[in-house]
C-alpha positions as a LaTeX table, in Angstrom:
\begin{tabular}{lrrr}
\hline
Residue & $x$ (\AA) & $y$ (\AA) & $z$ (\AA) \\
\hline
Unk1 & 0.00 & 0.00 & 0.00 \\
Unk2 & 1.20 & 3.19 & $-0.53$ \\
Unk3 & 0.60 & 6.82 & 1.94 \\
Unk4 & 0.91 & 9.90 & $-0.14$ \\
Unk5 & 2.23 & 11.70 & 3.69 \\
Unk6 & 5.53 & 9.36 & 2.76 \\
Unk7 & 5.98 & 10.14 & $-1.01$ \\
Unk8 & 9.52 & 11.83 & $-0.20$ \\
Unk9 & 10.60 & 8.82 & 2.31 \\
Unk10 & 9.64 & 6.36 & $-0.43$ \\
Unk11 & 12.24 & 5.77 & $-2.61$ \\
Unk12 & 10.94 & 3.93 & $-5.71$ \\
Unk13 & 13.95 & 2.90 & $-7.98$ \\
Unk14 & 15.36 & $-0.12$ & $-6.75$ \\
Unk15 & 12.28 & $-1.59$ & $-5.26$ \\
Unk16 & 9.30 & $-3.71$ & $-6.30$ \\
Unk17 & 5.78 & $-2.87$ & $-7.56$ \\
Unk18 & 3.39 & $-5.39$ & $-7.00$ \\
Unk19 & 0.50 & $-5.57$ & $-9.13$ \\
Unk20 & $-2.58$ & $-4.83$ & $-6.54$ \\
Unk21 & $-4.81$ & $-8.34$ & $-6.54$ \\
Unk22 & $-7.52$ & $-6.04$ & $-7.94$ \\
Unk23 & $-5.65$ & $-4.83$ & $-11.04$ \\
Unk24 & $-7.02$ & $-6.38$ & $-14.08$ \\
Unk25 & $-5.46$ & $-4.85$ & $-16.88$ \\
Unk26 & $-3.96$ & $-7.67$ & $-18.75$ \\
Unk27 & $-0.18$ & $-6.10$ & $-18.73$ \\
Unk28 & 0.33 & $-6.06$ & $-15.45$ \\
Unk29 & $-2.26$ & $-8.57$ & $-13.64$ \\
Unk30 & $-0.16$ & $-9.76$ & $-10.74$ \\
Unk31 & 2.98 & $-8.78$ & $-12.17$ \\
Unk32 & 6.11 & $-7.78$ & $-10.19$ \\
Unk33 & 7.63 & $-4.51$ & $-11.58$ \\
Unk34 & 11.03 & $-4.37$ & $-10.29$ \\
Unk35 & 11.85 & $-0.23$ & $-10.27$ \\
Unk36 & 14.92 & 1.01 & $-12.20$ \\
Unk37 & 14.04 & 4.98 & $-12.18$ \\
Unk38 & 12.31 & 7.37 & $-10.83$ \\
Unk39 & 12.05 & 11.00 & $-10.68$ \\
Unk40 & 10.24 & 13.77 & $-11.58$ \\
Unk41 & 10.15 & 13.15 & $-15.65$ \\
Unk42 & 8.25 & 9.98 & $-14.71$ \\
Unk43 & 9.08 & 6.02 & $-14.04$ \\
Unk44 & 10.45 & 3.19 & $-15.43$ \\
Unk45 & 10.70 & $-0.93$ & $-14.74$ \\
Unk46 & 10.28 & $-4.14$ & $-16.11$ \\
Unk47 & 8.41 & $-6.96$ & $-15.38$ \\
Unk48 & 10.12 & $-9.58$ & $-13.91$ \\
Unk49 & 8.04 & $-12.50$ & $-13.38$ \\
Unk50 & 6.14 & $-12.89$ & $-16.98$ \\
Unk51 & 8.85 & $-15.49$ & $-18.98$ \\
Unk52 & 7.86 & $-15.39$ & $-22.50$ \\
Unk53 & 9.11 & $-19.12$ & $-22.96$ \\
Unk54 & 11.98 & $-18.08$ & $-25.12$ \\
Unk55 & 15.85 & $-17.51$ & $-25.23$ \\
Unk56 & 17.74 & $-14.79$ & $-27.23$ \\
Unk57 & 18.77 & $-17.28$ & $-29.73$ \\
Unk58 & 15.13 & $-17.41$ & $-30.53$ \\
Unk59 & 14.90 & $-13.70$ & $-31.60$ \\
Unk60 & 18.01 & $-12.93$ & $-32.83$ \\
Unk61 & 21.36 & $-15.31$ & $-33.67$ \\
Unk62 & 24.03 & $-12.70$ & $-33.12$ \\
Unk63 & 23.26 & $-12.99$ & $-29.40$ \\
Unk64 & 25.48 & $-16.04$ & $-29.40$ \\
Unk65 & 28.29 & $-14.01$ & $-30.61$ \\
Unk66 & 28.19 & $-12.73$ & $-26.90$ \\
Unk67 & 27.56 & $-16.10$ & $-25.27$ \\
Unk68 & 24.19 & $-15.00$ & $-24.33$ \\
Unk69 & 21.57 & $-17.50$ & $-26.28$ \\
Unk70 & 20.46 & $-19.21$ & $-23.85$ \\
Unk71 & 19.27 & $-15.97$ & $-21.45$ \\
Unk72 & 15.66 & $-15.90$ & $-20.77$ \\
Unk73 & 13.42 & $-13.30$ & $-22.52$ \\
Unk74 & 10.24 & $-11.97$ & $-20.33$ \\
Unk75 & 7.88 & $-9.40$ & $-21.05$ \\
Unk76 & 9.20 & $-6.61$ & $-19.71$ \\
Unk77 & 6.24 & $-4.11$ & $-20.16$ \\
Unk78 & 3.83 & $-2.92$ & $-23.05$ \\
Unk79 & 6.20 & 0.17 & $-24.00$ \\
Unk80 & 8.53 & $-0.31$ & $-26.46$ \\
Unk81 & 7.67 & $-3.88$ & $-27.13$ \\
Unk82 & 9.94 & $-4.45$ & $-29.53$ \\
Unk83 & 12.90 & $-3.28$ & $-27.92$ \\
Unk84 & 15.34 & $-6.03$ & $-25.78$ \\
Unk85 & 16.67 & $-4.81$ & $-22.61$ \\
Unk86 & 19.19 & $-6.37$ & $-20.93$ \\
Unk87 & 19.54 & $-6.87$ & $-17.18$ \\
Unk88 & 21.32 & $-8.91$ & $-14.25$ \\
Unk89 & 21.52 & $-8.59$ & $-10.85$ \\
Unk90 & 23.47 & $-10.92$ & $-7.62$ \\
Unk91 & 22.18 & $-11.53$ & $-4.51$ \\
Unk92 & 25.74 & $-11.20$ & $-2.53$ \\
Unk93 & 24.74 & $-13.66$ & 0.86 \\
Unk94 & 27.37 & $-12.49$ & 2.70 \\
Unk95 & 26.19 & $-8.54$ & 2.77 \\
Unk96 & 22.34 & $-9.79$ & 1.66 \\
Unk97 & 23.36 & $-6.81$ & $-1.12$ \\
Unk98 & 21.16 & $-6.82$ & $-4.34$ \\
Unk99 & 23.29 & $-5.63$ & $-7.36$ \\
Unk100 & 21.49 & $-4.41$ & $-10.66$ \\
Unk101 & 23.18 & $-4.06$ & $-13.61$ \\
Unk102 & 20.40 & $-2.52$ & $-16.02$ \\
Unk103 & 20.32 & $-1.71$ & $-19.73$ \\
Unk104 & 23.48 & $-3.41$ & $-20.77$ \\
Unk105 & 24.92 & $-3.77$ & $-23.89$ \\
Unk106 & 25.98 & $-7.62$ & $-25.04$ \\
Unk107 & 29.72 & $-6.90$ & $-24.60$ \\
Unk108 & 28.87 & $-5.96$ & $-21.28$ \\
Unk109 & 26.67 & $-8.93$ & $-20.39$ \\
Unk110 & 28.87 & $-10.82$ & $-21.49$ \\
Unk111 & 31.64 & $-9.32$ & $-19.69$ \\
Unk112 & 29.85 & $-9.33$ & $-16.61$ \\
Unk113 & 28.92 & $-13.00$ & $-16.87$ \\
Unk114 & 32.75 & $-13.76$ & $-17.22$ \\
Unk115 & 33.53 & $-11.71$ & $-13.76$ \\
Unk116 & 30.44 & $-12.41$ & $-11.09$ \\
Unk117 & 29.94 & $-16.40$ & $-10.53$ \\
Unk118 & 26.57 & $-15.67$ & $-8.76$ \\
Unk119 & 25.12 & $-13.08$ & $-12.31$ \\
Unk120 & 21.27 & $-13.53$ & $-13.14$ \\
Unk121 & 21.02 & $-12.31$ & $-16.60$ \\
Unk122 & 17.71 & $-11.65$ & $-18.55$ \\
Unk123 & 16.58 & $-9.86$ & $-21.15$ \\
Unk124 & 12.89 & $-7.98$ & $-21.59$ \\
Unk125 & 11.08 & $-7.35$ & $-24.62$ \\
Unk126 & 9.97 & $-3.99$ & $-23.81$ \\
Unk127 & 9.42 & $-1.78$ & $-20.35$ \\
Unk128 & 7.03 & $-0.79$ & $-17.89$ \\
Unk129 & 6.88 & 3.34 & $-17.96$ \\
Unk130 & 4.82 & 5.93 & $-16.72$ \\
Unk131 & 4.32 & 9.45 & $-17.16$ \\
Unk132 & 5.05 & 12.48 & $-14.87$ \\
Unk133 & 2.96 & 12.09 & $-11.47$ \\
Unk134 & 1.20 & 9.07 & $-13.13$ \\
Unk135 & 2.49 & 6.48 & $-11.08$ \\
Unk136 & 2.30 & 8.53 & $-7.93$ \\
Unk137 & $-1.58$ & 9.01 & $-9.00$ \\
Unk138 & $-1.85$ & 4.87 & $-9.41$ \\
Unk139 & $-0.10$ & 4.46 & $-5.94$ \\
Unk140 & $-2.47$ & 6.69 & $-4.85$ \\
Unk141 & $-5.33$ & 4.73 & $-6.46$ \\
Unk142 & $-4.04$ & 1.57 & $-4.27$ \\
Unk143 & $-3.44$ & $-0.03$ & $-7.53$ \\
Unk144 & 0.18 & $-0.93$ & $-6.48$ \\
Unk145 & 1.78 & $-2.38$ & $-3.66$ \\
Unk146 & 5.41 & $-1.43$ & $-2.86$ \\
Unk147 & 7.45 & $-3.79$ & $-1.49$ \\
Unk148 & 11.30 & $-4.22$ & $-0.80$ \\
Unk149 & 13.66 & $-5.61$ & $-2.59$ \\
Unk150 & 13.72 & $-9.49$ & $-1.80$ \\
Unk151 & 16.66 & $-10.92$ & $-3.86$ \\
Unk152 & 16.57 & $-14.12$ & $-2.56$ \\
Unk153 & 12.59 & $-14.69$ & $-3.90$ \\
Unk154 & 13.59 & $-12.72$ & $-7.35$ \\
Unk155 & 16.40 & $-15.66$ & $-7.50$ \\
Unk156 & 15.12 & $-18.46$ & $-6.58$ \\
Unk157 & 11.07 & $-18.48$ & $-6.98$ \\
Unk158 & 9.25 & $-18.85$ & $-10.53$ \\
Unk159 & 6.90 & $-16.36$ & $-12.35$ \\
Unk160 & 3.87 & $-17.68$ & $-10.96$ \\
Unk161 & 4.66 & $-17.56$ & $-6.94$ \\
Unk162 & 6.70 & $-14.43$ & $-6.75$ \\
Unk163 & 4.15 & $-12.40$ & $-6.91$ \\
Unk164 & 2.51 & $-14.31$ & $-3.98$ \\
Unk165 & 4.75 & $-14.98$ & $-1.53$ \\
Unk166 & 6.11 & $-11.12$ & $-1.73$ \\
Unk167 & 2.55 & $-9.38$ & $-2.04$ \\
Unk168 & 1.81 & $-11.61$ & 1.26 \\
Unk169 & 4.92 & $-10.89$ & 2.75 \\
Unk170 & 3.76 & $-6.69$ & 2.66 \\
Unk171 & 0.24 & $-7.62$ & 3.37 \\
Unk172 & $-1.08$ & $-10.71$ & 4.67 \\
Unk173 & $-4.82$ & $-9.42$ & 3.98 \\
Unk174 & $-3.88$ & $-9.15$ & 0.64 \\
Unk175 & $-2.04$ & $-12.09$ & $-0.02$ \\
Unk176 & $-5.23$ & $-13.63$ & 0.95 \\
Unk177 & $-6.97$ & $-12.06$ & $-2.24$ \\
Unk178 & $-4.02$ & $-14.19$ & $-4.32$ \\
Unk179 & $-6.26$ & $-17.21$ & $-3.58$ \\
Unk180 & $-9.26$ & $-15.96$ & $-4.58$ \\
Unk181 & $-11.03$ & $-17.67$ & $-8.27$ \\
Unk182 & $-10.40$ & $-15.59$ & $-10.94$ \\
Unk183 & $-14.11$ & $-15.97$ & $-11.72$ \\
Unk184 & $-16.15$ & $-16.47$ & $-8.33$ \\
Unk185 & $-18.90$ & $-17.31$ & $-9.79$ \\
Unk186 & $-17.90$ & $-20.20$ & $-11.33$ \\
Unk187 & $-16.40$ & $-21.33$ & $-7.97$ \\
\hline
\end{tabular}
C-alpha cells in the first residue's frame, strides 16, 4: 500500500511494484515490476516474473556471438515492445546486497557473466513506464503495492509464486486475495 504523507521517504527505484490483486489490466495482472528509475520526468521498470518461454537465440542469432543465447526473454512491459533490454543482478549472501546491472549492452553482459559467478542475466522485450505524477496518482489509487527488494525470492522463486509470496509478505490481507477464483462465480 502506498501513503501519499511518505511520497519523499519512499524511494521507488530499486524496489518492487506489485501488481494490486484487484488490477485487471492484462499487462500487469499480478505482475512484479522491479523499479529502475524514478524522478520527476516519470518512471520506469520491467516486469520480472512474466517469462515469455523463449531464449535470445530465438529472436536474434548474433546474441550467441556474446555467449548470451540461452538468457531468458520476459515481457518486460507494453512500452517499447519491440525493444530487448538487458539486465542482471546478484544476490551477494554475505552482505544480503542486491546488485542491478540494467540496460546493458551484449559486450557488457557478457563481460559481466565472465567476472560475477553468482550473475542472473535476462533480457525484456519492452518496459514498464509511466508518465510524470502518473504512477504517484496509481499508488495513490491503491493499484500498487510497494514492497522491498527481496533478492533471494527474485532468485530463486518462478513467475507464478513471486508475486505471492512477496505481495503476502507486505500484506497478509492481501495475499489472501491471491487465492481468490479468478471468476467467483464459477467457484
Amino acid at each position: 500500500m502506498y501513503d501519499e504523507t511518505e511520497d519523499e521517504e519512499i524511494e521507488l527505484a530499486g524496489s518492487l511494484l506489485l501488481a494490486h490483486p484487484h488490477l485487471t489490466d492484462p499487462n500487469f495482472k499480478q505482475s512484479v515490476v522491479l523499479m529502475t528509475a524514478h524522478n520527476d520526468d516519470g518512471s520506469v521498470g520491467v516486469v520480472i516474473n512474466r517469462s515469455l518461454n523463449l531464449t535470445l537465440k530465438d529472436v536474434n542469432s548474433e546474441f550467441a556471438d556474446y555467449g548470451l543465447e540461452n538468457v531468458p526473454l520476459y515481457y518486460g512491459g507494453p512500452v517499447n515492445e519491440n525493444q530487448i533490454l538487458l539486465a542482471a543482478w546478484e544476490l551477494l549472501t554475505d552482505s544480503n546486497e542486491f546488485k542491478l546491472y540494467f540496460g546493458m549492452r551484449p559486450e557488457e553482459a557478457q563481460k559481466r557473466a565472465l567476472e560475477c559467478e553468482g550473475l542472473v542475466i535476462r533480457a525484456f522485450k519492452g518496459y514498464s513506464g509511466w508518465t510524470k505524477n502518473q504512477l504517484v496518482e496509481e499508488l495513490e489509487g491503491n493499484t500498487w503495492v510497494v514492497a522491498n527488494m527481496d533478492g533471494e525470492a527474485i532468485c530463486d522463486l518462478g513467475d507464478a509464486e513471486l508475486w505471492k509470496h512477496i505481495i503476502m509478505g507486505v500484506n497478509p490481507e492481501l495475499g489472501l486475495l491471491t487465492f481468490a477464483p479468478e471468476a467467483p462465480e464459477e467457484n
